[in-house]
């Protein structure tokens, strides 16, 4: 029988309709706060690419977009706060109103390092929008300016979120069966 990736899911946590409502609310909040401005949306690949695609269309002020890809140096052994850039931004953010678009904030370690690094580039302002927040697992202090929804400490997939690069194309967000990542 053909492999059905939905057999790996325990339960749906957030339906496509709920996600749409959250994205519409975040877009409206950002549009209101950035009235008269031209913010740049910066997405950290890959998880947030689907959220970014929907969020940017829910924002009514003119905005630009750029993408980057980073990885943290080992969290346990190194606390140097260094971010390894796999793909840097194409544009200079000096003097720009930056909005970082994240899929999910977990420990916050990668993002706090990234924010620190981007601040050295002298943007006019920098805010963070995250679709999901897992507050129970936070290790680094990160201020969330726009939060879609808090989620429990479970591994979730879909709507851009992956496990081993899979499940990103599921339209809704589901809890992955623990046996999928413990076997
Ligand atoms: P952290 O906040 O530095 O620990 O890392 C956050 C990143 O870990 C997110 O951008 C995701 O790529 C990934 N991540 C954390 N929790 C989940 C999850 O439940 N499902 C899928 N990816 C996750
Ligand atoms: Mg990510």
PDB file of C-alpha atoms and ligand atoms in Angstrom:
ATOM      1  CA  UNK A   1       0.000   0.000   0.000  1.00  0.00           C
ATOM      2  CA  UNK A   2       1.188   3.519  -0.699  1.00  0.00           C
ATOM      3  CA  UNK A   3       2.813   5.338   2.207  1.00  0.00           C
ATOM      4  CA  UNK A   4       0.399   7.826   3.767  1.00  0.00           C
ATOM      5  CA  UNK A   5       2.230  10.470   5.797  1.00  0.00           C
ATOM      6  CA  UNK A   6      -0.949  11.166   7.759  1.00  0.00           C
ATOM      7  CA  UNK A   7      -0.504   7.787   9.479  1.00  0.00           C
ATOM      8  CA  UNK A   8       2.465   9.382  11.269  1.00  0.00           C
ATOM      9  CA  UNK A   9       0.251  12.026  12.871  1.00  0.00           C
ATOM     10  CA  UNK A  10      -1.265  11.721  16.332  1.00  0.00           C
ATOM     11  CA  UNK A  11      -3.860  14.493  16.113  1.00  0.00           C
ATOM     12  CA  UNK A  12      -4.545  17.793  14.391  1.00  0.00           C
ATOM     13  CA  UNK A  13      -3.566  20.688  16.622  1.00  0.00           C
ATOM     14  CA  UNK A  14      -4.436  23.657  14.396  1.00  0.00           C
ATOM     15  CA  UNK A  15      -6.758  23.376  11.399  1.00  0.00           C
ATOM     16  CA  UNK A  16      -6.202  25.219   8.134  1.00  0.00           C
ATOM     17  CA  UNK A  17      -9.177  27.469   9.000  1.00  0.00           C
ATOM     18  CA  UNK A  18      -7.657  28.342  12.384  1.00  0.00           C
ATOM     19  CA  UNK A  19      -4.299  29.079  10.772  1.00  0.00           C
ATOM     20  CA  UNK A  20      -5.997  31.352   8.230  1.00  0.00           C
ATOM     21  CA  UNK A  21      -7.703  33.288  11.029  1.00  0.00           C
ATOM     22  CA  UNK A  22      -4.438  33.669  12.961  1.00  0.00           C
ATOM     23  CA  UNK A  23      -2.550  34.864   9.873  1.00  0.00           C
ATOM     24  CA  UNK A  24      -5.316  37.369   9.056  1.00  0.00           C
ATOM     25  CA  UNK A  25      -5.159  38.762  12.607  1.00  0.00           C
ATOM     26  CA  UNK A  26      -1.359  39.072  12.545  1.00  0.00           C
ATOM     27  CA  UNK A  27      -1.488  40.733   9.132  1.00  0.00           C
ATOM     28  CA  UNK A  28      -4.033  43.253  10.375  1.00  0.00           C
ATOM     29  CA  UNK A  29      -1.976  44.047  13.509  1.00  0.00           C
ATOM     30  CA  UNK A  30       1.184  44.568  11.462  1.00  0.00           C
ATOM     31  CA  UNK A  31      -0.619  46.643   8.812  1.00  0.00           C
ATOM     32  CA  UNK A  32      -2.015  48.919  11.536  1.00  0.00           C
ATOM     33  CA  UNK A  33       1.342  49.320  13.321  1.00  0.00           C
ATOM     34  CA  UNK A  34       3.322  49.978  10.123  1.00  0.00           C
ATOM     35  CA  UNK A  35       0.929  52.465   8.554  1.00  0.00           C
ATOM     36  CA  UNK A  36       2.986  54.853   6.395  1.00  0.00           C
ATOM     37  CA  UNK A  37       6.081  52.637   6.563  1.00  0.00           C
ATOM     38  CA  UNK A  38       7.714  50.136   4.219  1.00  0.00           C
ATOM     39  CA  UNK A  39       8.859  47.259   6.423  1.00  0.00           C
ATOM     40  CA  UNK A  40      11.109  44.470   5.226  1.00  0.00           C
ATOM     41  CA  UNK A  41      10.003  40.956   6.129  1.00  0.00           C
ATOM     42  CA  UNK A  42      12.914  38.671   6.845  1.00  0.00           C
ATOM     43  CA  UNK A  43      12.276  34.960   6.913  1.00  0.00           C
ATOM     44  CA  UNK A  44      14.509  32.363   8.405  1.00  0.00           C
ATOM     45  CA  UNK A  45      14.369  29.375   6.069  1.00  0.00           C
ATOM     46  CA  UNK A  46      13.003  26.932   5.700  1.00  0.00           C
ATOM     47  CA  UNK A  47      10.192  26.397   8.192  1.00  0.00           C
ATOM     48  CA  UNK A  48       8.604  29.836   7.900  1.00  0.00           C
ATOM     49  CA  UNK A  49       8.342  29.989   4.112  1.00  0.00           C
ATOM     50  CA  UNK A  50       4.677  29.015   3.979  1.00  0.00           C
ATOM     51  CA  UNK A  51       3.742  31.334   6.851  1.00  0.00           C
ATOM     52  CA  UNK A  52       5.636  34.137   5.098  1.00  0.00           C
ATOM     53  CA  UNK A  53       3.793  33.517   1.839  1.00  0.00           C
ATOM     54  CA  UNK A  54       0.413  33.852   3.556  1.00  0.00           C
ATOM     55  CA  UNK A  55       1.380  36.613   6.000  1.00  0.00           C
ATOM     56  CA  UNK A  56       2.776  38.947   3.340  1.00  0.00           C
ATOM     57  CA  UNK A  57      -0.560  38.786   1.515  1.00  0.00           C
ATOM     58  CA  UNK A  58      -2.396  39.659   4.732  1.00  0.00           C
ATOM     59  CA  UNK A  59      -0.262  42.803   5.117  1.00  0.00           C
ATOM     60  CA  UNK A  60      -1.694  45.830   3.349  1.00  0.00           C
ATOM     61  CA  UNK A  61       1.224  48.278   3.643  1.00  0.00           C
ATOM     62  CA  UNK A  62       3.935  48.095   0.979  1.00  0.00           C
ATOM     63  CA  UNK A  63       6.693  45.764   2.091  1.00  0.00           C
ATOM     64  CA  UNK A  64       9.737  43.986   0.754  1.00  0.00           C
ATOM     65  CA  UNK A  65      11.042  40.536   1.586  1.00  0.00           C
ATOM     66  CA  UNK A  66      14.329  38.794   2.023  1.00  0.00           C
ATOM     67  CA  UNK A  67      15.400  35.343   3.151  1.00  0.00           C
ATOM     68  CA  UNK A  68      18.203  33.910   5.180  1.00  0.00           C
ATOM     69  CA  UNK A  69      19.317  30.581   6.473  1.00  0.00           C
ATOM     70  CA  UNK A  70      21.274  30.091   9.684  1.00  0.00           C
ATOM     71  CA  UNK A  71      22.386  27.409  12.087  1.00  0.00           C
ATOM     72  CA  UNK A  72      23.582  27.709  15.660  1.00  0.00           C
ATOM     73  CA  UNK A  73      26.842  26.353  16.851  1.00  0.00           C
ATOM     74  CA  UNK A  74      26.227  23.490  19.304  1.00  0.00           C
ATOM     75  CA  UNK A  75      24.051  24.786  22.075  1.00  0.00           C
ATOM     76  CA  UNK A  76      25.534  22.634  24.849  1.00  0.00           C
ATOM     77  CA  UNK A  77      29.254  23.040  24.318  1.00  0.00           C
ATOM     78  CA  UNK A  78      29.327  26.589  22.959  1.00  0.00           C
ATOM     79  CA  UNK A  79      27.638  29.606  24.454  1.00  0.00           C
ATOM     80  CA  UNK A  80      29.486  32.116  22.330  1.00  0.00           C
ATOM     81  CA  UNK A  81      26.262  33.366  20.814  1.00  0.00           C
ATOM     82  CA  UNK A  82      27.545  32.860  17.327  1.00  0.00           C
ATOM     83  CA  UNK A  83      25.231  32.296  14.405  1.00  0.00           C
ATOM     84  CA  UNK A  84      26.538  30.479  11.373  1.00  0.00           C
ATOM     85  CA  UNK A  85      25.055  32.042   8.262  1.00  0.00           C
ATOM     86  CA  UNK A  86      24.311  29.547   5.521  1.00  0.00           C
ATOM     87  CA  UNK A  87      22.581  32.099   3.306  1.00  0.00           C
ATOM     88  CA  UNK A  88      22.814  35.787   4.135  1.00  0.00           C
ATOM     89  CA  UNK A  89      20.364  38.530   3.219  1.00  0.00           C
ATOM     90  CA  UNK A  90      20.672  40.025  -0.253  1.00  0.00           C
ATOM     91  CA  UNK A  91      19.949  43.544   0.967  1.00  0.00           C
ATOM     92  CA  UNK A  92      21.402  45.937   3.512  1.00  0.00           C
ATOM     93  CA  UNK A  93      18.918  46.454   6.375  1.00  0.00           C
ATOM     94  CA  UNK A  94      20.588  49.622   7.685  1.00  0.00           C
ATOM     95  CA  UNK A  95      17.877  52.170   8.439  1.00  0.00           C
ATOM     96  CA  UNK A  96      15.081  49.739   7.550  1.00  0.00           C
ATOM     97  CA  UNK A  97      12.095  48.625   9.627  1.00  0.00           C
ATOM     98  CA  UNK A  98      12.751  44.919   9.948  1.00  0.00           C
ATOM     99  CA  UNK A  99      10.149  42.301  10.822  1.00  0.00           C
ATOM    100  CA  UNK A 100      11.583  38.842  11.423  1.00  0.00           C
ATOM    101  CA  UNK A 101       9.105  36.148  10.435  1.00  0.00           C
ATOM    102  CA  UNK A 102       9.525  32.862  12.332  1.00  0.00           C
ATOM    103  CA  UNK A 103       7.572  29.637  12.258  1.00  0.00           C
ATOM    104  CA  UNK A 104       8.018  28.537  15.851  1.00  0.00           C
ATOM    105  CA  UNK A 105       9.960  29.813  18.820  1.00  0.00           C
ATOM    106  CA  UNK A 106      11.263  26.942  20.891  1.00  0.00           C
ATOM    107  CA  UNK A 107      14.418  27.404  22.992  1.00  0.00           C
ATOM    108  CA  UNK A 108      14.881  30.757  21.281  1.00  0.00           C
ATOM    109  CA  UNK A 109      18.649  30.263  21.187  1.00  0.00           C
ATOM    110  CA  UNK A 110      19.072  30.530  17.421  1.00  0.00           C
ATOM    111  CA  UNK A 111      16.792  33.514  17.145  1.00  0.00           C
ATOM    112  CA  UNK A 112      18.283  35.484  20.029  1.00  0.00           C
ATOM    113  CA  UNK A 113      21.700  35.065  18.420  1.00  0.00           C
ATOM    114  CA  UNK A 114      20.335  36.069  15.052  1.00  0.00           C
ATOM    115  CA  UNK A 115      18.609  39.167  16.444  1.00  0.00           C
ATOM    116  CA  UNK A 116      21.823  40.224  18.155  1.00  0.00           C
ATOM    117  CA  UNK A 117      23.745  39.796  14.901  1.00  0.00           C
ATOM    118  CA  UNK A 118      21.161  41.708  12.834  1.00  0.00           C
ATOM    119  CA  UNK A 119      21.115  44.576  15.361  1.00  0.00           C
ATOM    120  CA  UNK A 120      24.779  45.239  14.534  1.00  0.00           C
ATOM    121  CA  UNK A 121      23.641  46.086  10.992  1.00  0.00           C
ATOM    122  CA  UNK A 122      21.828  49.121  12.343  1.00  0.00           C
ATOM    123  CA  UNK A 123      18.180  48.707  11.293  1.00  0.00           C
ATOM    124  CA  UNK A 124      15.772  51.545  12.173  1.00  0.00           C
ATOM    125  CA  UNK A 125      13.667  49.025  14.106  1.00  0.00           C
ATOM    126  CA  UNK A 126      13.369  45.289  14.483  1.00  0.00           C
ATOM    127  CA  UNK A 127      10.351  43.270  15.540  1.00  0.00           C
ATOM    128  CA  UNK A 128       9.526  39.602  15.665  1.00  0.00           C
ATOM    129  CA  UNK A 129       6.432  37.791  14.475  1.00  0.00           C
ATOM    130  CA  UNK A 130       6.158  34.090  15.196  1.00  0.00           C
ATOM    131  CA  UNK A 131       3.308  31.828  14.198  1.00  0.00           C
ATOM    132  CA  UNK A 132       3.822  29.494  17.142  1.00  0.00           C
ATOM    133  CA  UNK A 133       5.387  29.871  20.563  1.00  0.00           C
ATOM    134  CA  UNK A 134       6.435  26.965  22.789  1.00  0.00           C
ATOM    135  CA  UNK A 135       7.065  28.923  26.004  1.00  0.00           C
ATOM    136  CA  UNK A 136       7.773  25.842  28.155  1.00  0.00           C
ATOM    137  CA  UNK A 137      11.057  25.235  26.373  1.00  0.00           C
ATOM    138  CA  UNK A 138      12.474  28.758  26.306  1.00  0.00           C
ATOM    139  CA  UNK A 139      16.158  29.055  27.216  1.00  0.00           C
ATOM    140  CA  UNK A 140      17.031  32.440  25.706  1.00  0.00           C
ATOM    141  CA  UNK A 141      15.241  35.693  26.358  1.00  0.00           C
ATOM    142  CA  UNK A 142      13.424  36.728  23.171  1.00  0.00           C
ATOM    143  CA  UNK A 143      10.703  39.363  22.925  1.00  0.00           C
ATOM    144  CA  UNK A 144       7.828  38.331  20.695  1.00  0.00           C
ATOM    145  CA  UNK A 145       6.047  41.362  19.233  1.00  0.00           C
ATOM    146  CA  UNK A 146       3.378  39.423  17.355  1.00  0.00           C
ATOM    147  CA  UNK A 147       2.450  35.895  18.388  1.00  0.00           C
ATOM    148  CA  UNK A 148       0.093  33.631  16.475  1.00  0.00           C
ATOM    149  CA  UNK A 149      -0.576  31.007  19.094  1.00  0.00           C
ATOM    150  CA  UNK A 150       1.042  29.283  22.044  1.00  0.00           C
ATOM    151  CA  UNK A 151       1.464  25.544  21.616  1.00  0.00           C
ATOM    152  CA  UNK A 152       2.180  22.780  24.132  1.00  0.00           C
ATOM    153  CA  UNK A 153       5.551  21.079  24.381  1.00  0.00           C
ATOM    154  CA  UNK A 154       4.933  18.520  21.634  1.00  0.00           C
ATOM    155  CA  UNK A 155       6.617  18.058  18.286  1.00  0.00           C
ATOM    156  CA  UNK A 156       4.398  19.541  15.598  1.00  0.00           C
ATOM    157  CA  UNK A 157       4.567  19.340  11.823  1.00  0.00           C
ATOM    158  CA  UNK A 158       2.796  20.779   8.811  1.00  0.00           C
ATOM    159  CA  UNK A 159       2.304  24.256   7.311  1.00  0.00           C
ATOM    160  CA  UNK A 160       6.055  24.512   6.726  1.00  0.00           C
ATOM    161  CA  UNK A 161       7.147  22.746   9.907  1.00  0.00           C
ATOM    162  CA  UNK A 162       9.082  19.553   9.303  1.00  0.00           C
ATOM    163  CA  UNK A 163      10.495  16.492  10.893  1.00  0.00           C
ATOM    164  CA  UNK A 164      13.545  15.314   8.909  1.00  0.00           C
ATOM    165  CA  UNK A 165      12.384  17.588   6.043  1.00  0.00           C
ATOM    166  CA  UNK A 166       9.045  15.826   5.781  1.00  0.00           C
ATOM    167  CA  UNK A 167       5.447  16.953   6.390  1.00  0.00           C
ATOM    168  CA  UNK A 168       6.035  20.607   5.399  1.00  0.00           C
ATOM    169  CA  UNK A 169       3.355  20.360   2.724  1.00  0.00           C
ATOM    170  CA  UNK A 170       0.514  19.387   5.064  1.00  0.00           C
ATOM    171  CA  UNK A 171      -1.952  22.314   5.086  1.00  0.00           C
ATOM    172  CA  UNK A 172      -2.763  21.976   8.816  1.00  0.00           C
ATOM    173  CA  UNK A 173      -0.539  21.566  11.880  1.00  0.00           C
ATOM    174  CA  UNK A 174      -0.490  18.234  13.687  1.00  0.00           C
ATOM    175  CA  UNK A 175       1.283  16.552  16.564  1.00  0.00           C
ATOM    176  CA  UNK A 176       3.681  13.934  15.272  1.00  0.00           C
ATOM    177  CA  UNK A 177       3.415  10.469  16.816  1.00  0.00           C
ATOM    178  CA  UNK A 178       6.371  10.145  19.204  1.00  0.00           C
ATOM    179  CA  UNK A 179       7.283   6.729  17.751  1.00  0.00           C
ATOM    180  CA  UNK A 180       8.105   8.458  14.450  1.00  0.00           C
ATOM    181  CA  UNK A 181      11.054  10.318  15.986  1.00  0.00           C
ATOM    182  CA  UNK A 182      12.024   7.882  18.718  1.00  0.00           C
ATOM    183  CA  UNK A 183      12.361   4.745  16.592  1.00  0.00           C
TER     184      UNK A 183
HETATM  185  P1  LIG B   1      15.096  27.289  18.772  1.00  0.00           P
HETATM  186  O1  LIG B   1      14.036  28.280  19.175  1.00  0.00           O
HETATM  187  O2  LIG B   1      16.428  27.903  18.535  1.00  0.00           O
HETATM  188  O3  LIG B   1      15.171  26.133  19.730  1.00  0.00           O
HETATM  189  O4  LIG B   1      14.718  26.622  17.388  1.00  0.00           O
HETATM  190  C1  LIG B   1      13.521  26.866  16.768  1.00  0.00           C
HETATM  191  C2  LIG B   1      13.494  26.077  15.487  1.00  0.00           C
HETATM  192  O5  LIG B   1      13.410  24.677  15.781  1.00  0.00           O
HETATM  193  C3  LIG B   1      12.254  26.396  14.684  1.00  0.00           C
HETATM  194  O6  LIG B   1      12.469  27.459  13.789  1.00  0.00           O
HETATM  195  C4  LIG B   1      11.993  25.079  13.986  1.00  0.00           C
HETATM  196  O7  LIG B   1      12.756  25.007  12.808  1.00  0.00           O
HETATM  197  C5  LIG B   1      12.488  24.051  14.954  1.00  0.00           C
HETATM  198  N1  LIG B   1      11.384  23.515  15.784  1.00  0.00           N
HETATM  199  C6  LIG B   1      11.165  23.711  17.100  1.00  0.00           C
HETATM  200  N2  LIG B   1      10.076  23.066  17.540  1.00  0.00           N
HETATM  201  C7  LIG B   1       9.567  22.448  16.447  1.00  0.00           C
HETATM  202  C8  LIG B   1       8.415  21.598  16.240  1.00  0.00           C
HETATM  203  O8  LIG B   1       7.613  21.279  17.136  1.00  0.00           O
HETATM  204  N3  LIG B   1       8.237  21.150  14.973  1.00  0.00           N
HETATM  205  C9  LIG B   1       9.086  21.453  13.941  1.00  0.00           C
HETATM  206  N4  LIG B   1      10.160  22.240  14.088  1.00  0.00           N
HETATM  207  C10 LIG B   1      10.407  22.722  15.332  1.00  0.00           C
HETATM  208 MG1  LIG B   2      12.937  27.467  11.714  1.00  0.00          MG
END
